[in-house]
Structures are given as C-alpha cells and as structure tokens.
Coordinates of C-alpha atoms (C1' of nucleotides) in Angstrom, one line a residue:
Chain A
M1 CA -89.4 -13.4 173.0
G2 CA -86.1 -14.7 172.6
T3 CA -84.8 -16.7 169.4
E4 CA -85.7 -19.9 171.1
G5 CA -89.0 -19.6 171.9
F6 CA -89.9 -19.2 167.7
V7 CA -89.1 -22.9 166.8
S8 CA -90.2 -24.8 169.5
S9 CA -92.3 -26.4 166.4
I10 CA -89.1 -27.7 165.1
T11 CA -86.5 -29.8 166.3
R12 CA -83.6 -28.5 166.9
Q13 CA -80.4 -30.0 164.8
S14 CA -77.7 -30.1 167.2
E15 CA -80.0 -32.0 169.1
D16 CA -81.5 -34.7 166.9
F17 CA -80.6 -34.5 163.6
P18 CA -82.8 -36.9 162.2
A19 CA -86.0 -35.6 164.0
W20 CA -84.6 -32.2 162.5
Y21 CA -84.9 -33.4 159.1
N22 CA -87.9 -35.7 159.3
D23 CA -89.9 -31.6 161.3
V24 CA -88.8 -29.6 157.3
V25 CA -89.6 -31.8 155.0
L26 CA -93.3 -32.1 156.6
K27 CA -93.9 -29.3 158.7
G28 CA -91.9 -27.6 155.9
E29 CA -94.9 -29.2 153.4
L30 CA -92.4 -31.1 150.6
A31 CA -93.2 -34.2 151.5
D32 CA -96.0 -36.9 152.7
Y33 CA -96.3 -40.5 154.4
S34 CA -97.5 -42.3 151.8
P35 CA -99.7 -45.4 152.2
V36 CA -97.8 -47.6 150.9
R37 CA -95.4 -47.5 152.9
G38 CA -91.5 -46.2 152.1
C39 CA -93.5 -44.6 149.5
M40 CA -93.5 -40.6 149.7
I41 CA -96.3 -37.6 148.4
I42 CA -94.1 -35.1 147.3
R43 CA -96.6 -31.8 147.4
P44 CA -95.9 -28.9 145.9
Y45 CA -93.1 -26.9 147.4
G46 CA -90.9 -30.3 147.4
Y47 CA -92.4 -30.9 144.1
A48 CA -90.5 -27.2 142.9
I49 CA -87.4 -27.7 144.1
W50 CA -86.4 -31.0 142.6
E51 CA -88.0 -29.4 138.8
S52 CA -85.5 -26.7 139.3
M53 CA -82.6 -29.4 139.8
Q54 CA -84.1 -31.8 137.0
G55 CA -84.3 -28.6 134.9
E56 CA -81.1 -27.6 135.4
L57 CA -79.5 -30.7 135.0
D58 CA -81.3 -31.8 132.0
R59 CA -80.2 -28.6 130.0
H60 CA -76.2 -30.1 130.7
I61 CA -77.5 -33.6 129.5
K62 CA -78.9 -32.1 126.3
A63 CA -76.8 -29.6 126.0
T64 CA -73.9 -32.7 125.7
G65 CA -75.6 -34.8 123.6
H66 CA -78.3 -36.7 125.3
S67 CA -81.6 -36.9 123.7
N68 CA -85.0 -38.2 126.1
V69 CA -86.2 -41.5 125.7
Y70 CA -89.0 -43.8 128.0
F71 CA -89.1 -47.3 128.8
P72 CA -91.3 -49.5 129.8
L73 CA -91.9 -50.0 133.6
F74 CA -92.6 -53.3 133.1
V75 CA -88.8 -55.2 132.8
P76 CA -90.4 -59.1 131.4
R77 CA -88.3 -61.9 134.1
S78 CA -86.1 -62.9 132.2
L79 CA -84.5 -59.3 130.4
L80 CA -83.8 -58.5 133.7
E81 CA -81.4 -62.5 134.7
K82 CA -79.7 -62.5 132.0
E83 CA -76.7 -60.1 133.3
A84 CA -75.6 -62.1 136.3
E85 CA -73.8 -60.3 138.1
H86 CA -76.9 -57.8 137.7
V87 CA -79.6 -59.9 138.8
A88 CA -78.2 -60.7 141.9
G89 CA -78.2 -57.4 143.0
F90 CA -81.2 -56.3 142.6
D91 CA -83.1 -58.7 143.1
P92 CA -83.7 -58.9 146.6
Q93 CA -85.5 -55.5 145.9
V94 CA -87.6 -55.9 143.4
A95 CA -91.0 -55.7 143.6
W96 CA -92.8 -58.4 140.9
V97 CA -96.6 -58.1 138.6
T98 CA -97.8 -62.5 139.5
H99 CA -101.1 -61.0 138.1
A100 CA -102.5 -58.6 135.2
G101 CA -106.4 -59.2 133.7
G102 CA -107.6 -61.1 136.7
K103 CA -105.6 -64.0 135.9
A104 CA -102.1 -65.0 137.0
L105 CA -99.1 -64.5 135.0
D106 CA -97.0 -66.5 132.7
E107 CA -94.3 -65.3 132.6
W108 CA -93.3 -62.2 136.0
L109 CA -93.0 -58.8 135.7
A110 CA -90.5 -56.8 137.6
I111 CA -91.5 -53.3 138.4
R112 CA -87.8 -52.2 137.0
P113 CA -85.4 -51.0 139.6
T114 CA -83.1 -49.1 137.1
S115 CA -84.2 -49.9 133.2
E116 CA -79.7 -51.7 132.2
A117 CA -81.8 -54.5 131.4
I118 CA -84.6 -54.1 129.3
I119 CA -82.2 -51.3 127.5
A120 CA -80.0 -53.4 126.7
D121 CA -82.7 -55.4 125.6
S122 CA -84.5 -52.8 123.1
V123 CA -81.5 -51.0 121.7
K124 CA -80.3 -54.1 119.5
D125 CA -82.2 -54.2 116.8
W126 CA -80.9 -50.4 116.4
I127 CA -77.3 -51.3 116.2
Q128 CA -76.0 -52.2 113.3
S129 CA -72.6 -50.9 112.2
Y130 CA -70.5 -48.1 114.3
R131 CA -71.8 -45.4 112.1
D132 CA -75.4 -46.0 114.3
L133 CA -72.8 -45.1 117.4
P134 CA -72.8 -43.5 120.1
L135 CA -75.7 -44.1 121.8
L136 CA -76.5 -40.8 124.1
M137 CA -80.1 -41.8 125.8
N138 CA -81.7 -39.8 128.8
L139 CA -85.0 -41.5 130.4
W140 CA -86.4 -39.0 133.6
N141 CA -88.6 -41.8 134.9
N142 CA -89.6 -43.2 138.6
V143 CA -88.6 -46.8 139.9
V144 CA -89.2 -49.0 142.8
R145 CA -86.5 -50.7 144.5
W146 CA -88.0 -52.5 148.2
E147 CA -85.9 -51.0 151.1
L148 CA -86.3 -52.4 153.5
R149 CA -85.6 -48.5 155.1
T150 CA -86.1 -46.2 154.7
R151 CA -86.8 -42.4 154.7
L152 CA -88.5 -38.9 152.8
F153 CA -86.7 -38.5 149.8
L154 CA -83.2 -39.9 150.9
R155 CA -84.0 -43.5 150.5
T156 CA -87.8 -44.4 149.3
A157 CA -90.1 -47.2 147.5
E158 CA -90.3 -45.8 144.5
F159 CA -88.0 -42.8 144.0
L160 CA -87.9 -40.2 140.8
W161 CA -84.9 -40.3 139.0
Q162 CA -83.0 -39.1 135.7
E163 CA -81.1 -42.3 134.2
A164 CA -78.7 -42.2 131.1
H165 CA -78.5 -45.3 128.9
T166 CA -75.3 -45.2 125.9
F167 CA -73.7 -48.0 124.8
H168 CA -70.1 -47.0 122.3
A169 CA -68.0 -48.3 119.6
T170 CA -64.6 -48.4 122.1
R171 CA -64.3 -49.2 125.3
E172 CA -62.1 -45.5 125.6
E173 CA -64.7 -43.4 124.5
A174 CA -67.3 -45.1 126.7
E175 CA -64.8 -44.4 129.8
A176 CA -65.0 -40.7 128.6
E177 CA -68.3 -40.8 128.4
V178 CA -68.3 -42.4 133.0
R179 CA -66.6 -38.3 133.3
T180 CA -69.7 -36.2 131.2
G181 CA -72.1 -38.6 133.3
L182 CA -70.5 -37.5 136.6
D183 CA -69.6 -33.1 134.9
C184 CA -72.9 -33.3 134.6
Y185 CA -73.1 -34.2 138.7
Q186 CA -70.9 -32.1 140.3
K187 CA -72.3 -29.1 138.0
V188 CA -75.8 -29.3 139.0
S189 CA -74.6 -30.1 143.0
E190 CA -71.6 -27.4 143.1
E191 CA -73.5 -24.4 140.8
W192 CA -77.4 -24.9 141.4
L193 CA -77.6 -27.5 145.1
A194 CA -74.5 -25.1 146.1
I195 CA -73.5 -28.6 146.7
P196 CA -69.4 -29.0 146.7
V197 CA -68.8 -32.8 146.0
I198 CA -66.5 -34.6 145.8
Q199 CA -65.3 -37.2 142.5
G200 CA -64.2 -40.3 143.4
R201 CA -63.9 -43.9 142.2
K202 CA -66.4 -46.5 143.8
T203 CA -64.7 -49.5 145.9
E204 CA -65.8 -53.2 144.3
G205 CA -67.8 -53.6 147.0
E206 CA -69.6 -50.9 146.3
K207 CA -69.8 -50.6 142.7
F208 CA -73.4 -50.8 140.4
P209 CA -73.5 -54.9 139.9
G210 CA -72.7 -55.4 137.3
A211 CA -70.1 -52.9 136.0
D212 CA -66.8 -52.9 135.8
F213 CA -66.6 -49.5 138.1
T214 CA -68.3 -46.8 139.4
W215 CA -67.4 -43.3 139.6
C216 CA -69.9 -41.1 142.0
V217 CA -70.1 -38.2 143.2
E218 CA -70.2 -37.4 147.2
A219 CA -71.2 -34.8 150.1
M220 CA -70.2 -33.6 153.1
M221 CA -74.6 -33.1 155.3
R222 CA -74.3 -30.3 157.5
D223 CA -74.2 -33.6 160.9
K224 CA -71.2 -34.8 159.2
K225 CA -72.3 -38.3 156.8
A226 CA -71.4 -38.7 153.8
L227 CA -74.5 -39.3 150.8
Q228 CA -73.9 -39.8 147.9
A229 CA -74.9 -37.3 145.0
G230 CA -74.5 -38.9 141.8
T231 CA -73.3 -42.7 140.4
S232 CA -72.2 -42.8 136.7
H233 CA -70.9 -46.7 136.2
M234 CA -68.6 -48.8 133.2
L235 CA -71.4 -51.1 132.4
G236 CA -68.0 -52.5 129.4
Q237 CA -69.6 -55.1 126.9
N238 CA -71.4 -56.9 130.0
F239 CA -75.0 -56.4 129.3
A240 CA -74.6 -55.0 125.6
R241 CA -72.6 -59.2 125.8
A242 CA -76.3 -60.4 127.6
A243 CA -78.3 -58.9 125.7
G244 CA -76.7 -60.3 122.2
I245 CA -76.1 -56.5 120.7
E246 CA -73.4 -56.4 118.3
F247 CA -71.8 -54.2 115.6
L248 CA -69.3 -53.9 112.8
D249 CA -66.4 -51.9 113.1
R250 CA -64.5 -50.2 110.2
D251 CA -62.5 -53.0 110.2
N252 CA -65.8 -55.6 109.4
V253 CA -65.2 -57.5 112.5
R254 CA -68.8 -57.9 114.9
K255 CA -67.8 -56.4 117.9
N256 CA -70.5 -55.9 121.5
P257 CA -71.1 -52.1 122.5
Y258 CA -69.5 -50.6 125.8
G259 CA -72.0 -48.9 127.4
T260 CA -72.7 -46.5 130.4
S261 CA -75.4 -45.5 132.4
W262 CA -75.5 -42.7 134.9
G263 CA -78.2 -41.2 137.6
F264 CA -79.3 -38.7 139.9
S265 CA -81.9 -38.7 141.6
T266 CA -85.0 -37.1 144.3
R267 CA -82.5 -38.4 146.4
M268 CA -80.8 -34.6 145.8
V269 CA -83.5 -32.7 147.4
G270 CA -82.5 -34.1 150.2
A271 CA -78.9 -33.4 150.3
T272 CA -80.1 -30.0 149.7
I273 CA -82.1 -30.2 152.6
M274 CA -79.0 -30.8 154.7
A275 CA -76.4 -29.1 153.0
H276 CA -78.1 -26.3 154.2
G277 CA -80.4 -26.0 157.2
D278 CA -80.3 -25.2 160.7
D279 CA -82.5 -24.5 162.9
F280 CA -84.9 -22.7 162.1
G281 CA -85.7 -24.5 158.5
L282 CA -84.6 -24.7 154.9
V283 CA -81.9 -22.4 154.1
L284 CA -82.1 -22.4 150.1
P285 CA -79.8 -21.6 147.3
P286 CA -81.5 -19.1 145.0
N287 CA -80.9 -20.9 142.1
V288 CA -83.6 -23.6 143.6
A289 CA -85.1 -21.7 146.0
P290 CA -89.6 -21.8 144.3
T291 CA -89.7 -18.1 145.9
Q292 CA -86.0 -16.3 146.5
V293 CA -87.4 -13.0 147.8
V294 CA -90.5 -12.6 150.0
I295 CA -92.1 -9.7 150.8
V296 CA -94.0 -8.9 154.3
P297 CA -96.1 -5.9 154.3
I298 CA -96.9 -4.1 157.5
F299 CA -100.1 -2.5 158.7
R300 CA -102.8 -1.3 160.8
N301 CA -104.8 0.0 158.8
E302 CA -106.4 0.9 155.6
E303 CA -104.7 3.7 154.8
E304 CA -100.9 2.1 155.6
K305 CA -102.1 -0.9 153.5
A306 CA -102.2 1.6 151.6
A307 CA -99.7 3.3 150.9
V308 CA -97.3 -0.3 151.4
A309 CA -99.5 -1.4 148.4
E310 CA -98.3 1.3 146.3
A311 CA -94.6 1.2 148.1
I312 CA -94.3 -2.7 146.8
D313 CA -96.1 -1.6 143.2
R314 CA -93.5 0.7 142.3
F315 CA -90.5 -1.3 144.1
Q316 CA -91.4 -4.9 141.2
A317 CA -91.7 -2.4 138.9
A318 CA -88.4 -1.5 139.1
L319 CA -86.9 -4.6 139.6
A320 CA -88.5 -5.5 136.5
E321 CA -86.3 -2.4 135.0
T322 CA -83.6 -3.6 136.3
P323 CA -81.4 -6.2 133.7
G324 CA -82.4 -10.1 134.6
G325 CA -85.1 -8.6 138.1
K326 CA -88.3 -10.0 135.6
A327 CA -86.1 -13.7 136.3
V328 CA -86.8 -12.9 140.0
R329 CA -88.8 -15.6 142.0
V330 CA -91.1 -12.1 144.6
R331 CA -94.2 -13.9 146.6
V332 CA -95.5 -10.8 148.7
D333 CA -97.6 -12.6 150.9
W334 CA -100.7 -10.8 151.7
R335 CA -102.4 -12.9 154.0
D336 CA -104.5 -12.2 157.2
E337 CA -101.7 -13.4 159.4
S338 CA -99.6 -11.1 162.0
P339 CA -96.0 -10.4 160.3
G340 CA -94.4 -12.7 162.9
F341 CA -96.6 -15.7 161.3
K342 CA -94.8 -15.1 158.6
Y343 CA -91.5 -14.2 158.8
N344 CA -91.6 -18.4 160.9
H345 CA -93.3 -19.0 157.6
W346 CA -91.2 -17.9 154.8
E347 CA -87.6 -19.2 157.2
L348 CA -89.1 -23.2 157.6
R349 CA -89.1 -22.9 154.2
G350 CA -85.7 -20.9 153.2
V351 CA -86.1 -18.1 151.3
P352 CA -83.4 -16.2 151.1
F353 CA -84.1 -12.9 151.6
R354 CA -87.4 -10.9 152.8
L355 CA -88.5 -7.4 153.0
E356 CA -90.0 -6.3 155.8
I357 CA -92.2 -3.0 154.7
G358 CA -93.9 -1.6 156.7
P359 CA -95.4 2.6 157.6
R360 CA -91.8 3.0 158.7
D361 CA -90.1 2.2 155.7
V362 CA -92.4 3.6 153.3
A363 CA -91.3 7.3 154.9
A364 CA -87.7 6.2 154.8
G365 CA -88.6 4.7 151.2
Q366 CA -87.1 1.7 152.2
A367 CA -87.4 -2.1 153.3
M368 CA -85.6 -3.5 155.5
V369 CA -84.3 -6.5 154.1
V370 CA -83.4 -9.7 156.3
K371 CA -81.1 -12.3 154.9
R372 CA -82.6 -16.1 156.3
V373 CA -78.4 -17.8 156.1
D374 CA -77.9 -16.1 158.8
R375 CA -81.1 -14.0 160.0
S376 CA -78.9 -10.3 159.5
K377 CA -81.3 -7.3 158.9
E378 CA -80.4 -4.5 156.8
A379 CA -82.5 -1.0 156.4
V380 CA -81.9 0.1 151.7
P381 CA -83.6 2.4 150.5
L382 CA -86.0 1.0 147.4
D383 CA -84.6 1.5 144.3
R384 CA -81.1 0.8 144.9
L385 CA -82.8 -2.4 146.2
A386 CA -84.0 -3.3 143.2
A387 CA -80.6 -2.4 141.6
E388 CA -78.7 -4.7 143.7
L389 CA -81.6 -7.6 143.9
P390 CA -79.3 -9.8 141.1
A391 CA -76.5 -9.6 142.2
R392 CA -77.0 -10.5 145.9
L393 CA -79.3 -13.4 145.2
R394 CA -75.7 -14.2 143.2
A395 CA -74.0 -13.3 146.3
Y396 CA -75.9 -16.0 148.0
Q397 CA -75.3 -18.2 145.6
A398 CA -72.1 -18.2 146.4
E399 CA -72.0 -17.7 149.9
L400 CA -74.1 -20.5 150.6
F401 CA -71.2 -22.8 148.5
K402 CA -67.9 -21.1 150.3
R403 CA -70.0 -21.3 153.3
A404 CA -70.3 -25.5 152.4
L405 CA -67.0 -26.0 151.4
D406 CA -65.3 -24.7 154.0
F407 CA -67.2 -26.9 156.6
R408 CA -66.4 -29.9 154.6
E409 CA -63.3 -28.3 154.2
S410 CA -62.9 -27.6 158.4
N411 CA -64.5 -31.3 158.8
T412 CA -61.7 -33.1 156.9
H413 CA -58.8 -35.3 158.5
H414 CA -55.8 -37.2 157.0
V415 CA -55.6 -39.5 159.5
D416 CA -52.9 -41.9 159.6
T417 CA -54.2 -45.5 161.7
Y418 CA -57.0 -46.9 162.6
Q419 CA -56.8 -45.9 165.6
Q420 CA -56.7 -42.3 164.9
L421 CA -59.6 -42.9 162.4
K422 CA -61.8 -44.7 165.6
D423 CA -60.9 -41.7 167.6
G424 CA -62.3 -39.4 164.7
L425 CA -65.5 -41.4 163.9
D426 CA -66.5 -41.4 168.0
L427 CA -65.1 -37.9 168.8
E428 CA -66.4 -35.5 165.6
G429 CA -66.7 -37.5 163.0
G430 CA -66.4 -36.1 159.4
F431 CA -64.0 -37.3 156.6
F432 CA -61.4 -39.2 157.3
L433 CA -58.8 -39.9 154.4
A434 CA -56.8 -42.8 155.1
P435 CA -54.3 -45.6 154.2
W436 CA -55.9 -48.9 152.2
C437 CA -54.5 -51.5 150.5
G438 CA -57.1 -51.9 148.8
A439 CA -58.7 -55.0 149.5
G440 CA -62.3 -55.6 149.9
K441 CA -61.7 -57.5 154.0
C442 CA -60.2 -54.6 155.2
E443 CA -62.7 -52.2 154.0
K444 CA -65.4 -54.4 155.7
Q445 CA -63.5 -54.8 159.1
V446 CA -63.8 -50.8 159.8
S447 CA -67.8 -50.6 158.2
D448 CA -68.2 -53.9 160.9
E449 CA -66.6 -51.8 163.1
T450 CA -67.3 -48.6 162.9
G451 CA -70.8 -48.2 160.9
A452 CA -67.6 -45.9 158.3
T453 CA -67.6 -47.0 154.7
I454 CA -65.5 -45.8 151.4
R455 CA -67.5 -43.3 150.5
C456 CA -64.6 -43.5 147.2
I457 CA -61.5 -43.1 146.7
P458 CA -61.1 -39.3 145.9
F459 CA -59.8 -38.4 142.3
D460 CA -57.7 -35.7 143.5
S461 CA -56.4 -37.9 146.1
P462 CA -52.1 -37.6 145.3
D463 CA -50.5 -40.7 144.8
E464 CA -48.7 -42.1 148.2
A465 CA -47.8 -44.6 149.6
G466 CA -48.4 -44.9 152.7
K467 CA -49.6 -48.1 155.6
C468 CA -53.9 -50.3 155.2
I469 CA -54.6 -48.9 158.2
V470 CA -56.1 -51.8 158.5
C471 CA -53.7 -54.3 157.4
G472 CA -50.5 -52.3 156.9
G473 CA -50.8 -53.6 153.3
S474 CA -49.0 -50.8 150.8
S475 CA -51.3 -48.3 150.2
E476 CA -50.4 -46.1 147.3
R477 CA -52.9 -43.7 147.8
R478 CA -56.0 -42.2 150.3
A479 CA -59.8 -43.4 150.5
L480 CA -62.3 -41.5 151.8
F481 CA -64.1 -43.2 154.9
A482 CA -66.8 -41.9 156.6
R483 CA -70.2 -42.5 158.1
A484 CA -73.3 -41.9 155.2
Y485 CA -76.4 -42.3 154.6
Chain B
rC1 C1' -86.3 -62.0 159.8
rG2 C1' -83.4 -60.1 164.4
rG3 C1' -84.4 -57.0 169.1
rG4 C1' -86.9 -52.9 171.6
rG5 C1' -92.0 -49.3 171.1
rU6 C1' -96.0 -47.4 170.1
rG7 C1' -101.7 -47.1 168.4
rU8 C1' -107.9 -42.5 171.6
rG9 C1' -110.5 -35.6 165.8
rG10 C1' -105.8 -33.2 160.9
rC11 C1' -101.9 -33.3 164.6
rG12 C1' -99.4 -33.5 170.2
rU13 C1' -101.7 -35.2 174.3
rA14 C1' -104.8 -36.9 178.4
rG15 C1' -107.1 -40.1 180.8
rU16 C1' -105.5 -47.8 183.9
rG17 C1' -113.3 -50.3 185.4
rG18 C1' -118.8 -45.9 186.1
rC19 C1' -121.7 -39.4 184.0
rU20 C1' -122.4 -37.2 176.9
rA21 C1' -114.0 -39.8 176.8
rA22 C1' -111.2 -34.0 178.5
rC23 C1' -106.7 -29.9 176.4
rG24 C1' -104.0 -28.5 173.8
rC25 C1' -102.5 -26.4 168.4
rA26 C1' -104.9 -26.6 163.9
rC27 C1' -109.4 -25.7 160.9
rA28 C1' -114.4 -22.5 160.7
rU29 C1' -117.0 -17.6 161.3
rG30 C1' -117.4 -12.8 163.1
rC31 C1' -115.5 -8.3 165.9
rU32 C1' -111.0 -6.8 167.1
rU33 C1' -106.2 -6.5 166.3
rU34 C1' -100.9 -6.5 162.6
rG35 C1' -92.4 -3.7 162.9
rG36 C1' -90.4 -11.9 165.9
rG37 C1' -95.5 -17.1 165.6
rA38 C1' -102.0 -11.9 168.0
rG39 C1' -107.2 -11.8 171.1
rC40 C1' -112.3 -12.8 172.9
rA41 C1' -116.5 -15.4 171.3
rU42 C1' -119.0 -18.7 169.2
rG43 C1' -118.5 -23.2 165.9
rA44 C1' -117.9 -28.0 163.8
rG45 C1' -114.6 -32.7 163.8
rA46 C1' -114.0 -39.0 167.8
rU47 C1' -117.0 -46.4 165.2
rC48 C1' -110.8 -45.0 171.2
rG49 C1' -105.9 -49.7 165.4
rU50 C1' -109.7 -54.9 163.5
rG51 C1' -111.7 -58.0 166.3
rG52 C1' -113.0 -61.7 170.3
rG53 C1' -113.6 -62.9 175.2
rU54 C1' -114.6 -61.0 180.9
rU55 C1' -118.0 -57.9 183.4
rC56 C1' -123.9 -55.2 185.2
rG57 C1' -120.6 -51.5 182.9
rA58 C1' -114.1 -51.7 178.3
rA59 C1' -110.1 -46.8 175.6
rU60 C1' -109.1 -48.8 180.6
rC61 C1' -109.0 -56.3 181.9
rC62 C1' -107.7 -61.0 178.7
rC63 C1' -106.3 -63.6 174.1
rA64 C1' -105.6 -63.4 169.1
rC65 C1' -104.5 -60.4 164.9
rC66 C1' -102.6 -55.9 162.0
rA67 C1' -100.1 -51.0 161.6
rC68 C1' -96.7 -47.6 162.2
rC69 C1' -92.1 -46.4 164.6
rC70 C1' -86.3 -46.9 166.6
rC71 C1' -82.1 -49.8 166.6
rG72 C1' -79.2 -54.4 162.2
rA73 C1' -78.8 -56.6 157.7
rC74 C1' -80.5 -54.4 151.7
rC75 C1' -79.3 -49.3 148.7
rA76 C1' -79.5 -44.1 144.3

RNA sequence: CGGGGUGUGGCGUAGUGGCUAACGCACAUGCUUUGGGAGCAUGAGAUCGUGGGUUCGAAUCCCACCACCCCGACCA
C-alpha cells in the first residue's frame, strides 16, 4: 500500500483546508462539539496543548511583574454601558442573564465578553495615589461572545483566554506596557509554538472598542491566510474616566490613570494546528507536544516482547542519565494494536519522534527513529539516541520555526497597484504589503471587493513614500493585506 | 436575519408505500496475529429529528415545527 491509503480518514489539506482542520481536531481527539451551539468541549489532548502554552505565557506574564487575580463572570448592565464605544462594539455579542433565583432580575447581568468594565469599576477604590501605580493584573478565565459563525478553537461562543489589565500614572508608561504584552505574545508564539509573527498596529476600523489604539501579532497559516495571534490595547484614560478612577499625582493634581489590556486565547491551539499540520494530521512543536517521543514496540511472541521491553527499559534509564533527559516526555505504546495502527495514531496527533523497536533493532542495539515533520527514518544506536534526544528535540523545534518562517516569507509579496493585489489574492494568496493612505474608505473598499483586510501596519515596515493602491493618495508606509480567519 | 442544503445505531451510508430497517467502520468477548491502519467467529447497539395527517400498511407521501451544516453580515 502506498502512503496515500493511510490517510483515508483525514481530508487532504490541499483539497479542503477547513475540512482537513475539522478532521484533525475531531479525529485527533482535541475537541468535540457541545450541546450548546457554538460552544466546544476541549478533550484531554487538546487541553494538554492549551495548558502547555498557557503555562509558558503565564511564566512570561509573571516575569514582567503581573499578578494573577480573578474577577466575576457577571457584569451588571450599567457597568458595561459606561464606556460608550465599548458597549456599542460588544452589545450584539453579549449574552445576558435575565432571570435568577426563580425571578426576573431588576438589572440584567452580562456574561463577560471581556473584563475592562468590571475591572475599571472595581479598582477605583484601590487607586488613590501615584504610589498605587502601576497596577499590573492578569486573569485566566472564560468569556462569552455570541458569535454568528463559530469554528472549533478559532472562534467559539465561549473561549478560554488570558486578559491582562493594567493602570499607569503616565501615557508613556502605559504605552511601554502595551509593548510588554505584545512582546510576551511574540515570545510564546515564536519560541514555544514555533509560529513566526508580525507585530503591528491595527487600523482604526479594526481596533478594540473603547481603545485609543490596538497593537497585534499576526501569523500565517498553511493555507496562507492570516490569523490574529494576540492583541494589546492602549485604553488611554477612556475606561478610567468612565469609571471615575482618579489618583493624586506627585504634583498634587488629581488625574485619571492610563489603562492597557491584552489577551491571548485558546484560538492559539487552532493556530498551532494550522501553522504546522499536514496531510497526516498534526505536527506539534516539541515544546507543546504532550508526548514528545512515542516508542512503538514490535514483537511476535513473549520472548521477543521481553527482549524489546528490556531494551526499552535500558534506553529509558540511559535517557534519565542524560542532561535534560528526565524532562523528555516519552510514552511507550503497549496497546494491543498493530504497529501500523499506532504509527498512524501518533502521526495524526503530531508526536515529534517515533521510535520503532523490534527484534531486529534489539539485535543491532538500535531503534528506527521516525521524524514526524518529514517522516524520515533513520536507524540510530540506542545509547547514542539517549544522549542526543534532548538536542534532537531542540533542533526539531528550531526546524519547525524555520520552516514556518520560510513559508511565510515565500508567500509575502510587495504590490504597488490594486490590480496586483487582486491578482495575487486570486492566484496564490498570502500576505501583501501595499501602500495605503490611511483612509477607512479605502480599507473598506478592499475588504468589500476582495475579502482581504488590513491585518496591521507592521512596525518593521520602513518609511516609504508611495501612492495608496486604492485612491492614489499619499502613503507613508505599507500596510499588510491578507484574507484572515 | 437573507440564500442553499441535510436529518436513519457512536461515525459514514443504503433503503422512494409492503415481511423482523440493511451494510461498512468503531465497540464487546474469544482464538490466531503484530516491521505502515490484521483475520476469523460470536455478540451488543436504532423510539428512522419532533408533532400531526393520508393509507389496510409510512423511514419512504403531505403539512407544520425543530435542529444542524455551508455561503454572507459580527469577531480573540
């Protein structure tokens, strides 16, 4: 049988990317649909991937001085409505609790779509002096946004995320904080998830409701579409003013503090799937892979089984002696299934390395090492493998990042006319850097006519005089256009 | 909400008025197997989306409703 036959259960990525994605999520047992429309059940394997990135991000958040806190799920209607732009932006997506305790509530309670409003109200008594600032808080929680169209992990009515909320005495300090949040996301995306991202500024039309400006990180998926990997908002004094937060500054003047908020969600599980996966299923970076190395024992009788088991034990003992070896997440698959079944099972789940150990390998003191990303096979002596495994995992992680970066770069194009953008989107897709005048009208026209949006104005896009591809007006730098999730 | 589509064991399907609703996968038990999704045997599992109607007889025809999926508007 050729390699084609084994993947009959997964739609080919090149054939139908969304169907491929659903197959991987459902058949890889990452998540399932729920009885509630638009909500998802995260299964053990999917949750383990989330926990891994969550843990890494939490370390970055704490290392930059933030403390974890908790605020309630319910937000009184009056609080949500204090910041006008904010409520206008979120109103259509809010789920309301209208009854409780067997009767209609006098005041409806919003199930938080995000926590700016309740936090601003809650902390007003905590902030009296400039000495109380900065206030650096982070929440790990769930939020609800009644989305019209949902997709597992990428957009669900309820999702898990982290939302940081901070308050500062000066605008400069708050702006530095917006940067801090964005840098955390870049590090987790690139170093942990092996997904290269582009930092930039959202347009007025795409910014967070109630913010002065929004910065973001954008990533390219393997279908060349963009996915927002995290956002960091400069709230200015908007929420503080609406909630009446004031502090007495060094100069004995009462002022409103400056706020920021930034969030990173379970969407990134979807990003990891779509940034690395292939026709055989998931391809996980070793850092997030719940199992980094799976050992498939092969034997025909009890005698061979015992010999293989002994070789595996010796290998694991040698690995434990290797620096960094104890931290390697190894799993031995003793299930009563055929080897071929196990190969497919673990390839679908994206385990970076598979070791096949059978009678022939025991005799030779080796294992067949199969690398998930390219499915290459190599016979390696077991003692050498034990010594090299931590380094091989690091190299694999770096290789995945490089592969994703190369893919993004080879699918990013500079275009100078609207026609070039249209042709590029239709013919090959990808990211397009094009001059834009800054007008919302031009942005909207592109989006209406092509389905592509301005993902951001990249920070590393150099100053470059040009003519807006839509209206011909003057442009100071290029914006990043792409079709997005 | 507008346009299109689908509802039959856990999943994928067959069954267009007639006997006890069929098949594959998955599941359970046993034996044989195990180097790229093993084989055989036995077995469990379905109020055919819901309600009403037509008929001697409905998964099948009619009406209404419900749910879900795809496209569009909203979005971490």
